[in-house]
Coordinates of C-alpha atoms in Angstrom, one line a residue:
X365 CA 0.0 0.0 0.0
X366 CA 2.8 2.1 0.7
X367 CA 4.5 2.2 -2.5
X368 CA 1.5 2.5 -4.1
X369 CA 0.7 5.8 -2.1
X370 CA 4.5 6.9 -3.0
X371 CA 3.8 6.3 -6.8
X372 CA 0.4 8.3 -6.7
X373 CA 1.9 11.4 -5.2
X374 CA 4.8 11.1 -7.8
X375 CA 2.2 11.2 -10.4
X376 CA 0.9 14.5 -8.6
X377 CA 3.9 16.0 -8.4
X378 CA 4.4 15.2 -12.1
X379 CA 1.7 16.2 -13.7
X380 CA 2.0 19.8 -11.3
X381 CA 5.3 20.5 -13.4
X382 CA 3.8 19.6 -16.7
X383 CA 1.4 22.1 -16.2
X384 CA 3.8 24.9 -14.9
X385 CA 2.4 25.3 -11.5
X386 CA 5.0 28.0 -10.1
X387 CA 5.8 27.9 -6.5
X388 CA 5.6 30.8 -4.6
X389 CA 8.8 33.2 -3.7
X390 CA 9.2 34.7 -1.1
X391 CA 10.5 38.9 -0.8
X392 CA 9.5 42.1 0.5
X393 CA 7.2 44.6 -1.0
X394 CA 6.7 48.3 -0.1
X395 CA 4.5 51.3 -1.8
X396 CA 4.4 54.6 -3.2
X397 CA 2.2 57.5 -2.9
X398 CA 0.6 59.2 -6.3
X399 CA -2.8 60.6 -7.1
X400 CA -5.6 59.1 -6.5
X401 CA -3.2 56.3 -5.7
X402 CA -3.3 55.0 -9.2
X403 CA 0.0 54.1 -11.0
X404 CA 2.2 56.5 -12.7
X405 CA 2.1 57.8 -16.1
X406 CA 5.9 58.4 -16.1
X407 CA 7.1 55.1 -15.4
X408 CA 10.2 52.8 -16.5
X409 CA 8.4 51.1 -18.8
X410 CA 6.8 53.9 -21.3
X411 CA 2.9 52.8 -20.5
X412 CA 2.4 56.6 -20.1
X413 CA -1.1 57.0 -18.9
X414 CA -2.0 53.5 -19.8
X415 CA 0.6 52.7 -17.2
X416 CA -1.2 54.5 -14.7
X417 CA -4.9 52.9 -15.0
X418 CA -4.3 49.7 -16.2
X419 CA -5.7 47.1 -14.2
X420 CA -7.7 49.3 -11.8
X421 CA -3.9 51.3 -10.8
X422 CA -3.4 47.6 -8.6
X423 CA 0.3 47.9 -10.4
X424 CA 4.0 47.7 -9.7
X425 CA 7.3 48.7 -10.4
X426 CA 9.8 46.2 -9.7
X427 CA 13.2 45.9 -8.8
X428 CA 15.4 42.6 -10.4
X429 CA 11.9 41.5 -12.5
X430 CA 12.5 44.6 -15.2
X431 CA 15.2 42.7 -16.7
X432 CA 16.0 45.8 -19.0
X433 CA 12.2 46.4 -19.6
X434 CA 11.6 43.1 -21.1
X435 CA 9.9 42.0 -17.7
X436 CA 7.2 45.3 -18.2
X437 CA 3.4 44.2 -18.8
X438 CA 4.2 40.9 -16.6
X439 CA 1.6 40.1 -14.1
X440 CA 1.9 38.8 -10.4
X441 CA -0.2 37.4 -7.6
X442 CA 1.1 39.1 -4.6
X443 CA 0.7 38.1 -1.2
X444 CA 1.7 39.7 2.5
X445 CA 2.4 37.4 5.3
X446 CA 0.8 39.1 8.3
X447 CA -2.1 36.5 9.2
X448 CA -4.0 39.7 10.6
X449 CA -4.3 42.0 8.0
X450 CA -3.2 40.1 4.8
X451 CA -6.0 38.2 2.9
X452 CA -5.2 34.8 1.3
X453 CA -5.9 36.0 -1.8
X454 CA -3.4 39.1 -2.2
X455 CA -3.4 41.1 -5.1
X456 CA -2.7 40.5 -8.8
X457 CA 0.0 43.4 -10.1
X458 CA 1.1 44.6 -13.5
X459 CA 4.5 45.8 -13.8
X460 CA 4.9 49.3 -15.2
X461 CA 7.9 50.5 -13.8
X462 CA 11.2 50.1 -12.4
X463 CA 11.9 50.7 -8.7
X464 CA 14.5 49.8 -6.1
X465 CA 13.5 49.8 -2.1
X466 CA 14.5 48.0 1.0
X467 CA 15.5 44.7 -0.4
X468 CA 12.0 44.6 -2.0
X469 CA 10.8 43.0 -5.2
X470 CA 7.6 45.5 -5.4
X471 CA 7.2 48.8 -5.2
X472 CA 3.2 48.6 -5.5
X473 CA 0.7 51.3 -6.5
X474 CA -1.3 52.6 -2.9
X475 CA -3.9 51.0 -4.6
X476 CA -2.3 47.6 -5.6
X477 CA -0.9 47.6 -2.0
X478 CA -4.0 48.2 -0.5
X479 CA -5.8 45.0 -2.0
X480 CA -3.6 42.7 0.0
X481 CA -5.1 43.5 3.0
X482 CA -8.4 41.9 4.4
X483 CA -11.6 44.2 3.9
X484 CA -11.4 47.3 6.3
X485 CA -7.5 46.6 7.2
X486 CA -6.1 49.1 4.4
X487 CA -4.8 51.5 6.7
X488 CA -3.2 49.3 9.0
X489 CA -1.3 47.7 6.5
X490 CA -0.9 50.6 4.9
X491 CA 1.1 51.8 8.1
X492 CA 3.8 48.9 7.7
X493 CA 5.5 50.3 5.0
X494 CA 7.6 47.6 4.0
X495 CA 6.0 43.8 4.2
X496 CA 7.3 40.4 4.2
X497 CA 5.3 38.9 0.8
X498 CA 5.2 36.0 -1.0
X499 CA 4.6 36.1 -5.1
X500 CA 4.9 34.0 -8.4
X501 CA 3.8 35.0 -11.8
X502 CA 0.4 34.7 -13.2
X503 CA -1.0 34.8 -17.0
X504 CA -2.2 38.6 -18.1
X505 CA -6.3 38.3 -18.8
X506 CA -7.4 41.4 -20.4
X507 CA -10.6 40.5 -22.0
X508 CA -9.1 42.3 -25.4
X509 CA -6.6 42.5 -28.4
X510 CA -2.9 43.4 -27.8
X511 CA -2.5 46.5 -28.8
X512 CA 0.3 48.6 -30.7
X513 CA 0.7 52.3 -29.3
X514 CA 2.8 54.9 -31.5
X515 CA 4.5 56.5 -29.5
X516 CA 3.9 60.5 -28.7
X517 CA 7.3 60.9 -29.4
X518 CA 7.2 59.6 -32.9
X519 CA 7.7 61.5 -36.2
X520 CA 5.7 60.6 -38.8
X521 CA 7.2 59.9 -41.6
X522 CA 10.9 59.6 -40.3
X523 CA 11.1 58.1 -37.1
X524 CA 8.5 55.4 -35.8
X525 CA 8.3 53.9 -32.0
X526 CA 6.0 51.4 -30.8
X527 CA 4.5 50.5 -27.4
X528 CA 2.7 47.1 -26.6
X529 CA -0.2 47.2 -24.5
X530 CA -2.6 44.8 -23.2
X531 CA -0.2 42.1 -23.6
X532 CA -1.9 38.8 -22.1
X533 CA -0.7 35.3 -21.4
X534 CA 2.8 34.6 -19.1
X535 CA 5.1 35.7 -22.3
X536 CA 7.5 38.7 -22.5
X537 CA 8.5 40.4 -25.1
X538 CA 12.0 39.9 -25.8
X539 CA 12.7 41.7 -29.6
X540 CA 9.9 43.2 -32.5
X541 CA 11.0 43.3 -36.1
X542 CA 9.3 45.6 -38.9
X543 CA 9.3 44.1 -42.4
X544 CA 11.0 46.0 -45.5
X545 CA 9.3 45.2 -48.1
X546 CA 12.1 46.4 -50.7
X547 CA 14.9 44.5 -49.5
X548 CA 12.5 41.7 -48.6
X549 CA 13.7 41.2 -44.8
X550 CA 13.1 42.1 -41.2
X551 CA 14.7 44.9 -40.0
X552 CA 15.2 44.8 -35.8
X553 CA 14.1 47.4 -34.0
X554 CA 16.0 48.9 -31.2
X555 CA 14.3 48.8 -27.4
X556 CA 14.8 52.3 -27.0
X557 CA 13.6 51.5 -23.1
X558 CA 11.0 49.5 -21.1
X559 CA 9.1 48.4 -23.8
X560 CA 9.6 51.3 -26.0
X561 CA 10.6 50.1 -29.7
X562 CA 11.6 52.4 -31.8
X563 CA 13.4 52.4 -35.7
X564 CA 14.4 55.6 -37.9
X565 CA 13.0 55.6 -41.5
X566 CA 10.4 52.7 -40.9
X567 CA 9.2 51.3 -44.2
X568 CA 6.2 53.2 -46.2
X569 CA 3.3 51.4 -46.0
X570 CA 1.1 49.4 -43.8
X571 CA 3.8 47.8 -41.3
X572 CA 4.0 44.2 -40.4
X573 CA 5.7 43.4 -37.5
X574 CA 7.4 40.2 -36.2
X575 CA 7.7 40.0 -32.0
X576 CA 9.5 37.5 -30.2
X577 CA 8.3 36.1 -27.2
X578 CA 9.5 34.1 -24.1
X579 CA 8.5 32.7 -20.8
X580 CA 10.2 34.4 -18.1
X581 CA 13.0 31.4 -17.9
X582 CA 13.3 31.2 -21.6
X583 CA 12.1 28.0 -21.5
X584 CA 9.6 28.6 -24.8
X585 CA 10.9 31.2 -26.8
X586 CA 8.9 32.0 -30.5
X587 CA 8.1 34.7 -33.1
X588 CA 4.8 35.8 -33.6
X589 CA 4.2 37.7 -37.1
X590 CA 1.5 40.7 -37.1
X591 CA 0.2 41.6 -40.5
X592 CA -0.7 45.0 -41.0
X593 CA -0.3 46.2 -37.7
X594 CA -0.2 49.9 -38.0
X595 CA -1.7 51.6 -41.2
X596 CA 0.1 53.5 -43.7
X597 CA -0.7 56.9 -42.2
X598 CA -0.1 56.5 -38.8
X599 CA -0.3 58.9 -36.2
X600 CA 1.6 59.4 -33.0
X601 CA -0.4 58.9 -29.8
X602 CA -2.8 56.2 -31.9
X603 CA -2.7 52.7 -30.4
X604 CA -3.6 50.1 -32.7
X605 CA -5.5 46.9 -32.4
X606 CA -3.6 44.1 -34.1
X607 CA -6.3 41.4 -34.0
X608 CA -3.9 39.1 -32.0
X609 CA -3.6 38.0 -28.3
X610 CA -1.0 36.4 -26.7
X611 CA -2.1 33.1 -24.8

């Protein structure tokens, strides 16, 4: 009976790392003060305002989890480790910025910090500061399309950079190429910062774009192809659906 018990929790264990159940890790998280305790439109990432409301404002800059901006857009479940005013859920983060604190992994939004605490304990948790927490990565669930900002500071027609928003699944966004049509090749674009892609003469046209993707351990890594992305006459400030999500 024993071994068969042993060979049945083997199986468990098993099929948990087939499926990519992450275990959680443990750190520290802290918070920072902003209006209406949203996130910030002036974050690491480039998000701009997008960066400040997405997900409610329950966001996060992070510290060793930027990886040189291609960590932005991931998503987290977050939990605090003080039995009487953390709830067992925690909260689920998107990361927007970058930010270094006390040995923390998080740098929350007020807001994001807020919703680890059980109903009616904000403000004492709020008075911590800095908490002992617990996290691992979760898929993005958005509901919509990814999305392909121009960026504000873009020229049109000399100098193109994009922005992806909305980007769902567990997948980062390691490199984006734009297709020249004349020379019949991708051309790379440069991560100008965060998630901020940029390229000087892009190709006339309506752009197709290329962007690779990985799991956070590189453990998938693939190229996704976008047709027709971003119209001919684009316009900075214009965020564009590409009719894709990542899973």
């Amino acid at each position: 009976m024993a071994c068969y018990s042993l060979f049945f929790s083997l199986i468990l264990l098993l099929a948990a790392v087939c499926y990519g159940e992450e275990a959680f890790v443990y750190s520290r998280a802290t918070y920072y003060g902003s209006p209406e305790c949203l996130g910030t439109a002036t974050g690491a990432c480039g998000f701009g305002e997008y960066g400040r409301t997405v997900n409610n404002g329950e966001v996060t800059g992070v510290s060793r989890l930027y990886r040189n901006g291609s960590g932005c857009g991931a998503c987290y479940q977050v939990r605090c480790k003080i039995p009487t005013y953390c709830s067992e859920e925690g909260a689920k983060v998107v990361v927007t910025d970058y930010g270094e604190g006390d040995r923390t992994d998080f740098i929350l939004s007020t807001r994001g910090y807020a919703k680890l605490a059980r109903p009616n304990m904000a403000a004492e948790l709020l008075a911590y500061g800095v908490v002992d927490v617990e996290y691992k990565r979760v898929p993005c669930r958005y509901g919509n399309n990814l999305l392909l900002k121009v960026h504000e500071h873009s020229k049109y027609p000399l100098y193109l950079a994009i922005v992806p928003l909305y980007k769902g699944g567990i997948y980062d966004i390691t490199a984006v190429d734009v297709w020249q049509e004349d020379c019949k090749e991708w051309r790379p674009m440069r991560r100008a910062y965060g998630t901020v892609f940029d390229t000087p003469n892009p190709p006339m046209g309506p752009l197709n774009f290329r962007i690779q993707v990985a799991t956070e351990s590189n453990v998938e890594v693939k190229w996704v192809q976008l047709t027709s992305a971003i119209p001919s006459d684009w316009k900075a400030g214009i965020a564009y659906d590409t009719a894709f999500q990542l899973d």
